[in-house]
Amino acid sequence: MKEKRLGFATRMGAVAASVGSAVGLGNIWRFPYQAGDNGGGAYILVYLICVILLGIPIMMSEFVIGRSTHKNMKGAVEQLTPGSPFKYFAYIGVIGALLICGYYSVVCGWVIEYLWNSASGNLLGHDPEQYSQIFNSFIGSPDRCVLWTVLFLVLNFLVLTRGIEKGVERVANIMMPLLFVLLIVFCVNSLLLPGSMKGMDFLFNVNFDKLGWKGAVDAMGQAFMSLSLGVTCLITYSSYFKDDSPLMKDAVTISGLDTLVAILSGIVIFPAVFSFGMEPGAGPKLIFEILPTIFQQMPGGTIWATLFFVLLFFASITSTISLSEIPITFMVDEYKFSRVKALLLTAVLMSAVAVVSALSFSSLSDVTIIGKNIFDFLDFVGPNFFMLLGGLATAVYVGWFLKKEVVHNQLTNYGKRSSRFVQPYIIFCLRYLAPIAIVIIFLHYTGII
Ligand code: PFF
């Protein structure tokens, strides 16, 4: 007898879990540091354009593939278009997920270190400049970094043993709303700091001189990273969606909430950066230097800090769960592995990438690829190569190769909803805009343009 596939209990649960996948360190850690590196306003504008013109359509293309078949990318392509080579892009998704989740878990380890320190009352009480030294000395210590990273992965896989509905859905339903509330409190606090408007100016004043190619590529990669696109994550999640959920509405809700969290994080970070006279382009360590300074001047700072890192931990784990689910579902569906076996194999592979990345700032700091240490290299190729390539594949596949009828049936829930404006928009973006934009980026990498 065919084993019944697990599913989400409610539509809210499915959307919350997808928001849980989208909202994570990408929004709160990566978006601010990338915006800071790339000069602020213009980067954010390009980012928003990428979300609307590429992100939402590609998210829809993943939903169409996943929900029409209730299968992972490979199984879905085999069912929808037998013999099509697009099925091989499933492997890009699986490899991309292993690499991304590997280095991402290292930052989750940093979050646990900060959570531990704030809960034990040791995080705050230093001069603003000292927070940078404290962070550098922490990431330079191999045992602590590896310990927290591995601990994080153990927790991640423990939640996954409970399956989609019980594990993922429950965690996402409770923690996401709380995170929003806390971010809003922090925004108000940052805006009240002296000189905070300089930070708002940095965030929202568009100045293209500071952007350049690098900024545009980063913004596109970041949109894909933040919306969890291109590594078949949302194909995997939507394969568990119910047949009557309104896909376009869900895609807009997920992207809207995700973007809101990213912008709110910017409003927490940059007013404080400028108010305390710090450097906006500090790179991956940005939030770990700034946040303690922000919490420090809030009454009850230690409690706020602890609460924040708890929520950040949950936001991260709902993202790593979705990343881990990609190889797991793939192995279960395609290779008929038991869920436990697939989970163990995924855990071993991810831990290997994670440990190597965790050592990038200490024992392995001399190992560089294209001039970047292993962590920075993965933080670059994950979003800017694997996700863009996967996104290109799903866009071209759904835009050009999938029967119109399949797309129409998914967008209208078999004729029950109208897709008069939505369908032409999605198809236009998938056929032309997304492929052209991504191919231009790849040509740029090769130095042709
Ligand atoms: N979107 C997540 C974040 O912004 O933190 C990261 C992520 C999750 C990327 C799942 C890719 C993915 F498949």
Short mmCIF file of C-alpha atoms and ligand atoms in Angstrom, two decimals:
data_model
loop_
_atom_site.label_atom_id
_atom_site.label_comp_id
_atom_site.label_asym_id
_atom_site.label_seq_id
_atom_site.Cartn_x
_atom_site.Cartn_y
_atom_site.Cartn_z
CA MET A 1 0.00 0.00 0.00
CA LYS A 2 1.24 3.48 -0.83
CA GLU A 3 2.19 5.40 2.30
CA LYS A 4 0.01 8.50 2.70
CA ARG A 5 2.05 11.69 2.39
CA LEU A 6 2.11 14.01 5.34
CA GLY A 7 0.44 17.37 4.90
CA PHE A 8 -0.20 20.63 6.68
CA ALA A 9 -3.28 20.56 8.91
CA THR A 10 -4.66 23.95 7.89
CA ARG A 11 -4.14 26.58 5.22
CA MET A 12 -2.90 28.92 7.94
CA GLY A 13 -0.41 26.27 8.97
CA ALA A 14 0.89 25.87 5.42
CA VAL A 15 1.24 29.61 4.93
CA ALA A 16 2.78 30.07 8.38
CA ALA A 17 5.31 27.33 7.68
CA SER A 18 6.21 28.94 4.35
CA VAL A 19 6.56 32.31 6.06
CA GLY A 20 8.65 30.47 8.63
CA SER A 21 10.89 29.23 5.84
CA ALA A 22 11.14 32.65 4.24
CA VAL A 23 11.64 34.69 7.40
CA GLY A 24 14.94 33.89 9.02
CA LEU A 25 18.51 35.01 9.27
CA GLY A 26 18.21 36.09 5.65
CA ASN A 27 15.98 38.96 6.73
CA ILE A 28 17.42 39.87 10.08
CA TRP A 29 21.12 39.13 9.64
CA ARG A 30 21.83 39.06 5.89
CA PHE A 31 19.56 41.78 4.52
CA PRO A 32 20.89 44.55 6.81
CA TYR A 33 24.52 43.63 6.26
CA GLN A 34 24.08 43.43 2.50
CA ALA A 35 22.21 46.74 2.43
CA GLY A 36 25.02 48.24 4.51
CA ASP A 37 27.71 46.86 2.18
CA ASN A 38 25.93 48.15 -0.90
CA GLY A 39 25.11 51.67 0.17
CA GLY A 40 21.50 51.38 1.38
CA GLY A 41 18.61 52.99 -0.56
CA ALA A 42 19.37 51.98 -4.15
CA TYR A 43 20.09 48.40 -3.07
CA ILE A 44 16.74 48.27 -1.29
CA LEU A 45 14.92 49.62 -4.32
CA VAL A 46 16.47 46.97 -6.59
CA TYR A 47 15.68 44.36 -3.97
CA LEU A 48 11.99 45.37 -3.94
CA ILE A 49 11.82 45.34 -7.73
CA CYS A 50 13.36 41.85 -7.74
CA VAL A 51 10.75 40.63 -5.24
CA ILE A 52 7.86 41.89 -7.37
CA LEU A 53 9.11 41.03 -10.85
CA LEU A 54 11.09 37.87 -10.17
CA GLY A 55 10.42 36.67 -6.63
CA ILE A 56 6.64 36.35 -6.64
CA PRO A 57 6.45 34.83 -10.16
CA ILE A 58 9.19 32.30 -9.39
CA MET A 59 7.52 31.47 -6.10
CA MET A 60 4.32 30.82 -8.07
CA SER A 61 6.22 28.62 -10.52
CA GLU A 62 7.45 26.50 -7.61
CA PHE A 63 3.93 26.31 -6.17
CA VAL A 64 2.51 25.20 -9.51
CA ILE A 65 5.07 22.40 -9.83
CA GLY A 66 4.74 21.23 -6.23
CA ARG A 67 1.02 21.43 -5.74
CA SER A 68 -0.06 20.05 -9.09
CA THR A 69 1.80 16.80 -8.42
CA HIS A 70 2.36 16.64 -4.65
CA LYS A 71 5.89 15.58 -5.49
CA ASN A 72 9.43 16.94 -5.25
CA MET A 73 11.00 18.59 -8.33
CA LYS A 74 12.27 15.37 -9.92
CA GLY A 75 9.10 13.36 -9.44
CA ALA A 76 7.00 16.33 -10.48
CA VAL A 77 8.85 16.91 -13.75
CA GLU A 78 8.71 13.19 -14.56
CA GLN A 79 4.97 13.23 -14.04
CA LEU A 80 4.22 16.52 -15.81
CA THR A 81 6.60 16.26 -18.76
CA PRO A 82 8.00 12.71 -19.02
CA GLY A 83 11.54 12.60 -20.39
CA SER A 84 12.26 16.27 -19.72
CA PRO A 85 15.84 16.99 -18.59
CA PHE A 86 14.53 19.65 -16.17
CA LYS A 87 14.24 16.89 -13.59
CA TYR A 88 18.00 17.12 -13.07
CA PHE A 89 17.61 20.55 -11.54
CA ALA A 90 16.29 18.72 -8.51
CA TYR A 91 19.93 17.88 -7.79
CA ILE A 92 20.91 21.55 -7.90
CA GLY A 93 18.24 22.11 -5.27
CA VAL A 94 19.46 19.28 -3.07
CA ILE A 95 23.14 20.27 -3.30
CA GLY A 96 22.30 23.97 -2.89
CA ALA A 97 20.21 23.21 0.20
CA LEU A 98 23.01 21.16 1.78
CA LEU A 99 25.56 23.91 1.18
CA ILE A 100 23.31 26.78 2.22
CA CYS A 101 22.03 25.04 5.32
CA GLY A 102 25.62 24.15 6.19
CA TYR A 103 26.91 27.71 6.42
CA TYR A 104 23.57 29.11 7.62
CA SER A 105 23.76 26.81 10.66
CA VAL A 106 27.01 28.50 11.62
CA VAL A 107 25.18 31.82 12.00
CA CYS A 108 22.48 29.95 13.94
CA GLY A 109 25.33 28.83 16.20
CA TRP A 110 26.31 32.49 16.68
CA VAL A 111 22.71 33.20 17.65
CA ILE A 112 22.86 30.47 20.30
CA GLU A 113 26.12 31.91 21.68
CA TYR A 114 24.47 35.34 21.98
CA LEU A 115 21.34 33.81 23.46
CA TRP A 116 23.41 31.94 26.01
CA ASN A 117 25.41 35.03 26.92
CA SER A 118 22.39 37.27 27.23
CA ALA A 119 20.42 34.74 29.28
CA SER A 120 23.35 34.34 31.64
CA GLY A 121 23.72 38.13 31.94
CA ASN A 122 27.14 38.29 30.24
CA LEU A 123 26.26 39.88 26.92
CA LEU A 124 25.76 43.52 27.82
CA GLY A 125 27.76 46.05 29.83
CA HIS A 126 30.64 46.76 27.43
CA ASP A 127 31.69 49.80 25.40
CA PRO A 128 30.27 49.85 21.86
CA GLU A 129 33.73 49.28 20.30
CA GLN A 130 34.29 46.21 22.45
CA TYR A 131 31.38 44.32 20.89
CA SER A 132 33.34 44.00 17.69
CA GLN A 133 36.34 42.51 19.50
CA ILE A 134 34.08 40.18 21.48
CA PHE A 135 32.49 38.91 18.28
CA ASN A 136 35.83 38.46 16.51
CA SER A 137 37.30 36.57 19.39
CA PHE A 138 34.24 34.32 19.51
CA ILE A 139 34.26 33.39 15.81
CA GLY A 140 38.01 32.91 16.06
CA SER A 141 37.54 30.19 18.68
CA PRO A 142 37.02 26.89 16.87
CA ASP A 143 35.56 24.81 19.69
CA ARG A 144 32.81 27.19 20.69
CA CYS A 145 31.76 27.85 17.11
CA VAL A 146 31.68 24.17 16.24
CA LEU A 147 29.93 23.25 19.47
CA TRP A 148 27.05 25.69 18.97
CA THR A 149 26.72 24.91 15.29
CA VAL A 150 26.47 21.18 15.93
CA LEU A 151 24.10 21.73 18.83
CA PHE A 152 21.90 23.77 16.53
CA LEU A 153 21.85 21.04 13.92
CA VAL A 154 20.96 18.42 16.53
CA LEU A 155 17.96 20.53 17.59
CA ASN A 156 17.01 21.08 13.97
CA PHE A 157 16.95 17.37 13.23
CA LEU A 158 15.10 16.59 16.46
CA VAL A 159 12.24 18.86 15.34
CA LEU A 160 12.33 17.20 11.93
CA THR A 161 11.86 13.73 13.42
CA ARG A 162 8.39 14.92 14.43
CA GLY A 163 7.35 15.43 10.79
CA ILE A 164 5.83 18.34 8.95
CA GLU A 165 2.60 18.90 10.77
CA LYS A 166 3.56 18.45 14.41
CA GLY A 167 7.05 19.90 14.24
CA VAL A 168 7.18 22.67 11.67
CA GLU A 169 3.65 23.94 11.75
CA ARG A 170 3.44 24.31 15.50
CA VAL A 171 6.74 26.11 15.88
CA ALA A 172 5.91 28.51 13.03
CA ASN A 173 2.40 29.31 14.26
CA ILE A 174 3.53 30.55 17.64
CA MET A 175 6.87 32.18 17.02
CA MET A 176 6.35 34.21 13.86
CA PRO A 177 3.71 36.61 15.23
CA LEU A 178 5.80 37.18 18.36
CA LEU A 179 8.83 38.05 16.26
CA PHE A 180 6.86 40.74 14.40
CA VAL A 181 5.76 42.37 17.63
CA LEU A 182 9.27 42.42 19.02
CA LEU A 183 10.73 43.91 15.85
CA ILE A 184 8.20 46.73 15.98
CA VAL A 185 9.16 47.52 19.59
CA PHE A 186 12.83 47.63 18.56
CA CYS A 187 12.07 49.85 15.57
CA VAL A 188 10.37 52.41 17.80
CA ASN A 189 13.31 52.26 20.17
CA SER A 190 15.86 52.79 17.37
CA LEU A 191 13.90 55.64 15.86
CA LEU A 192 13.95 57.44 19.19
CA LEU A 193 17.76 57.41 19.36
CA PRO A 194 19.51 60.74 18.75
CA GLY A 195 20.60 61.08 15.11
CA SER A 196 18.43 58.16 14.02
CA MET A 197 17.21 59.98 10.91
CA LYS A 198 20.62 59.62 9.28
CA GLY A 199 20.00 55.88 9.36
CA MET A 200 16.59 56.29 7.74
CA ASP A 201 18.18 58.48 5.12
CA PHE A 202 20.76 55.78 4.40
CA LEU A 203 18.00 53.17 4.10
CA PHE A 204 15.52 55.04 1.97
CA ASN A 205 17.45 57.66 0.04
CA VAL A 206 18.10 56.17 -3.39
CA ASN A 207 21.57 56.89 -4.72
CA PHE A 208 22.58 54.70 -7.65
CA ASP A 209 26.22 55.82 -7.58
CA LYS A 210 26.83 53.50 -4.66
CA LEU A 211 25.17 50.46 -6.19
CA GLY A 212 27.08 49.16 -9.21
CA TRP A 213 26.96 45.62 -10.57
CA LYS A 214 27.89 44.04 -7.29
CA GLY A 215 24.98 45.69 -5.50
CA ALA A 216 22.49 44.66 -8.18
CA VAL A 217 23.69 41.03 -8.16
CA ASP A 218 23.63 40.98 -4.37
CA ALA A 219 20.10 42.40 -4.29
CA MET A 220 18.84 39.74 -6.67
CA GLY A 221 20.58 36.92 -4.79
CA GLN A 222 19.22 38.30 -1.53
CA ALA A 223 15.64 38.36 -2.87
CA PHE A 224 16.00 34.69 -3.80
CA MET A 225 17.61 33.84 -0.48
CA SER A 226 15.00 35.66 1.52
CA LEU A 227 12.03 34.15 -0.30
CA SER A 228 13.61 30.65 -0.18
CA LEU A 229 13.59 30.35 -3.99
CA GLY A 230 15.52 28.29 -6.49
CA VAL A 231 16.51 25.33 -4.34
CA THR A 232 13.12 23.64 -4.71
CA CYS A 233 12.18 24.42 -1.10
CA LEU A 234 8.81 25.85 -2.04
CA ILE A 235 8.20 22.99 -4.48
CA THR A 236 8.74 20.67 -1.55
CA TYR A 237 6.49 22.69 0.79
CA SER A 238 3.75 23.25 -1.74
CA SER A 239 3.75 19.53 -2.48
CA TYR A 240 2.15 19.34 0.96
CA PHE A 241 -0.39 22.15 0.28
CA LYS A 242 -4.09 21.40 0.05
CA ASP A 243 -5.68 21.63 -3.39
CA ASP A 244 -8.05 24.46 -2.54
CA SER A 245 -5.56 27.04 -1.22
CA PRO A 246 -5.36 30.27 -3.26
CA LEU A 247 -1.76 30.15 -4.50
CA MET A 248 -1.37 33.74 -5.66
CA LYS A 249 -2.81 35.14 -2.45
CA ASP A 250 -0.49 32.91 -0.45
CA ALA A 251 2.54 33.95 -2.53
CA VAL A 252 1.76 37.64 -2.03
CA THR A 253 1.19 37.14 1.70
CA ILE A 254 4.44 35.22 2.13
CA SER A 255 6.52 37.68 0.09
CA GLY A 256 4.86 40.70 1.71
CA LEU A 257 5.48 39.50 5.25
CA ASP A 258 9.01 38.46 4.40
CA THR A 259 9.83 41.85 2.90
CA LEU A 260 8.23 43.61 5.83
CA VAL A 261 10.48 41.76 8.28
CA ALA A 262 13.57 42.63 6.22
CA ILE A 263 12.66 46.33 6.12
CA LEU A 264 11.79 46.36 9.82
CA SER A 265 15.19 44.80 10.56
CA GLY A 266 16.80 47.59 8.56
CA ILE A 267 14.86 50.14 10.60
CA VAL A 268 16.09 48.50 13.80
CA ILE A 269 19.72 48.38 12.70
CA PHE A 270 20.63 51.50 10.68
CA PRO A 271 19.27 54.31 12.87
CA ALA A 272 21.31 52.72 15.68
CA VAL A 273 24.39 52.29 13.44
CA PHE A 274 24.40 56.00 12.65
CA SER A 275 23.35 57.10 16.11
CA PHE A 276 26.32 55.27 17.67
CA GLY A 277 28.70 56.35 14.89
CA MET A 278 29.37 52.79 13.69
CA GLU A 279 30.28 51.46 10.27
CA PRO A 280 27.26 50.37 8.10
CA GLY A 281 29.45 48.23 5.82
CA ALA A 282 30.76 45.99 8.60
CA GLY A 283 29.72 42.81 6.74
CA PRO A 284 28.38 39.60 8.30
CA LYS A 285 29.23 40.71 11.83
CA LEU A 286 27.04 43.85 11.58
CA ILE A 287 24.05 42.79 13.68
CA PHE A 288 26.20 41.02 16.25
CA GLU A 289 28.01 44.28 16.94
CA ILE A 290 25.05 46.61 16.80
CA LEU A 291 22.34 44.70 18.61
CA PRO A 292 24.11 44.52 21.98
CA THR A 293 24.68 48.27 21.77
CA ILE A 294 20.98 48.80 21.09
CA PHE A 295 19.82 46.50 23.89
CA GLN A 296 22.24 48.05 26.29
CA GLN A 297 20.54 51.42 26.24
CA MET A 298 17.03 49.95 26.63
CA PRO A 299 15.62 49.60 30.15
CA GLY A 300 15.61 45.87 30.93
CA GLY A 301 18.11 45.33 28.10
CA THR A 302 19.11 41.82 29.12
CA ILE A 303 15.51 40.64 29.00
CA TRP A 304 14.93 42.21 25.58
CA ALA A 305 18.15 40.72 24.29
CA THR A 306 17.30 37.26 25.55
CA LEU A 307 13.80 37.41 24.13
CA PHE A 308 15.09 38.63 20.80
CA PHE A 309 17.69 35.89 20.45
CA VAL A 310 15.11 33.27 21.43
CA LEU A 311 12.85 34.47 18.63
CA LEU A 312 15.73 34.77 16.20
CA PHE A 313 16.59 31.20 17.06
CA PHE A 314 13.06 30.10 16.19
CA ALA A 315 13.01 32.15 13.00
CA SER A 316 16.26 30.45 11.99
CA ILE A 317 15.16 26.95 12.84
CA THR A 318 11.96 27.22 10.80
CA SER A 319 14.21 28.13 7.85
CA THR A 320 16.76 25.35 8.39
CA ILE A 321 13.92 22.87 8.80
CA SER A 322 12.63 23.82 5.36
CA LEU A 323 16.13 23.59 3.90
CA SER A 324 16.66 20.16 5.46
CA GLU A 325 13.28 18.99 4.20
CA ILE A 326 14.53 19.35 0.59
CA PRO A 327 17.04 16.46 0.63
CA ILE A 328 14.87 14.46 3.03
CA THR A 329 11.72 14.56 0.88
CA PHE A 330 13.89 13.93 -2.19
CA MET A 331 15.46 10.78 -0.78
CA VAL A 332 12.17 9.46 0.58
CA ASP A 333 10.27 10.07 -2.66
CA GLU A 334 12.94 9.18 -5.21
CA TYR A 335 15.11 6.60 -3.51
CA LYS A 336 12.44 5.11 -1.23
CA PHE A 337 14.58 5.73 1.85
CA SER A 338 12.77 5.55 5.17
CA ARG A 339 12.32 9.01 6.66
CA VAL A 340 14.76 8.16 9.46
CA LYS A 341 17.46 7.04 7.04
CA ALA A 342 17.00 10.13 4.85
CA LEU A 343 17.13 12.33 7.92
CA LEU A 344 20.33 10.75 9.20
CA LEU A 345 22.09 11.01 5.86
CA THR A 346 21.04 14.65 5.49
CA ALA A 347 22.22 15.36 9.04
CA VAL A 348 25.66 13.88 8.37
CA LEU A 349 26.17 15.75 5.10
CA MET A 350 24.97 19.08 6.49
CA SER A 351 27.05 18.75 9.63
CA ALA A 352 30.16 18.19 7.51
CA VAL A 353 29.56 21.43 5.57
CA ALA A 354 28.64 23.23 8.78
CA VAL A 355 31.77 22.23 10.68
CA VAL A 356 34.06 23.25 7.82
CA SER A 357 32.25 26.61 7.56
CA ALA A 358 32.36 27.14 11.31
CA LEU A 359 36.15 26.83 11.16
CA SER A 360 36.45 29.43 8.38
CA PHE A 361 37.35 32.16 10.84
CA SER A 362 39.84 30.10 12.86
CA SER A 363 41.62 26.84 11.95
CA LEU A 364 40.65 27.05 8.26
CA SER A 365 40.96 30.81 7.81
CA ASP A 366 43.82 30.33 5.33
CA VAL A 367 41.68 28.27 2.98
CA THR A 368 40.23 30.60 0.37
CA ILE A 369 38.23 30.16 -2.83
CA ILE A 370 38.00 33.12 -5.24
CA GLY A 371 39.57 35.20 -2.50
CA LYS A 372 36.90 34.36 0.10
CA ASN A 373 37.07 32.09 3.12
CA ILE A 374 34.81 29.01 3.04
CA PHE A 375 31.96 30.68 4.91
CA ASP A 376 31.98 33.80 2.73
CA PHE A 377 32.31 31.66 -0.38
CA LEU A 378 29.21 29.64 0.52
CA ASP A 379 27.36 32.83 1.46
CA PHE A 380 28.14 34.02 -2.05
CA VAL A 381 27.55 30.92 -4.21
CA GLY A 382 24.46 29.77 -2.30
CA PRO A 383 22.23 32.73 -3.14
CA ASN A 384 24.08 34.21 -6.12
CA PHE A 385 24.65 30.97 -8.02
CA PHE A 386 22.61 27.97 -6.84
CA MET A 387 19.43 29.90 -6.11
CA LEU A 388 19.60 31.98 -9.28
CA LEU A 389 20.31 28.93 -11.43
CA GLY A 390 17.47 26.96 -9.84
CA GLY A 391 15.17 29.97 -10.21
CA LEU A 392 16.10 30.25 -13.87
CA ALA A 393 15.28 26.57 -14.36
CA THR A 394 11.83 26.72 -12.74
CA ALA A 395 10.98 29.97 -14.55
CA VAL A 396 11.92 28.56 -17.96
CA TYR A 397 10.27 25.23 -17.22
CA VAL A 398 6.92 26.64 -16.13
CA GLY A 399 7.03 29.57 -18.56
CA TRP A 400 7.95 27.64 -21.69
CA PHE A 401 7.62 23.89 -21.23
CA LEU A 402 4.75 23.20 -18.89
CA LYS A 403 1.28 22.83 -20.45
CA LYS A 404 -0.70 26.07 -20.07
CA GLU A 405 -3.56 24.00 -18.75
CA VAL A 406 -1.56 22.83 -15.71
CA VAL A 407 -0.62 26.41 -14.83
CA HIS A 408 -4.19 27.57 -15.39
CA ASN A 409 -5.65 24.80 -13.24
CA GLN A 410 -3.31 25.65 -10.39
CA LEU A 411 -3.87 29.39 -10.57
CA THR A 412 -7.65 29.01 -10.73
CA ASN A 413 -7.96 25.92 -8.52
CA TYR A 414 -9.52 24.07 -11.45
CA GLY A 415 -11.72 26.92 -12.58
CA LYS A 416 -12.93 28.03 -9.16
CA ARG A 417 -10.99 31.33 -9.10
CA SER A 418 -10.26 33.96 -11.70
CA SER A 419 -6.72 34.38 -13.00
CA ARG A 420 -7.45 36.95 -15.73
CA PHE A 421 -4.69 39.36 -14.71
CA VAL A 422 -2.52 37.09 -12.65
CA GLN A 423 -1.78 34.48 -15.27
CA PRO A 424 -0.52 36.82 -18.03
CA TYR A 425 1.62 38.66 -15.48
CA ILE A 426 3.16 35.50 -14.08
CA ILE A 427 3.76 33.98 -17.49
CA PHE A 428 5.33 37.18 -18.86
CA CYS A 429 7.73 37.42 -15.91
CA LEU A 430 8.61 33.73 -16.11
CA ARG A 431 9.10 33.67 -19.86
CA TYR A 432 11.02 36.88 -20.37
CA LEU A 433 11.95 38.97 -17.35
CA ALA A 434 13.38 36.31 -15.06
CA PRO A 435 15.44 34.46 -17.69
CA ILE A 436 16.83 37.68 -19.16
CA ALA A 437 17.73 39.13 -15.75
CA ILE A 438 19.38 35.94 -14.51
CA VAL A 439 21.25 35.28 -17.76
CA ILE A 440 22.62 38.83 -17.65
CA ILE A 441 23.93 38.16 -14.16
CA PHE A 442 25.60 34.92 -15.29
CA LEU A 443 27.15 36.66 -18.29
CA HIS A 444 28.44 39.26 -15.91
CA TYR A 445 30.12 36.54 -13.80
CA THR A 446 31.89 35.19 -16.83
CA GLY A 447 33.18 38.68 -17.59
CA ILE A 448 31.39 38.86 -20.95
CA ILE A 449 29.52 41.97 -19.79
N1 PFF B 1 14.67 32.31 3.42
C1 PFF B 1 15.51 31.96 4.52
C2 PFF B 1 15.99 33.25 5.19
O1 PFF B 1 15.75 34.33 4.66
O2 PFF B 1 16.60 33.16 6.23
C3 PFF B 1 16.66 31.09 4.12
C4 PFF B 1 16.25 29.93 3.25
C5 PFF B 1 15.35 29.00 3.70
C6 PFF B 1 16.79 29.82 1.99
C7 PFF B 1 14.98 27.94 2.87
C8 PFF B 1 16.43 28.78 1.16
C9 PFF B 1 15.53 27.86 1.61
F1 PFF B 1 15.21 26.88 0.82
#
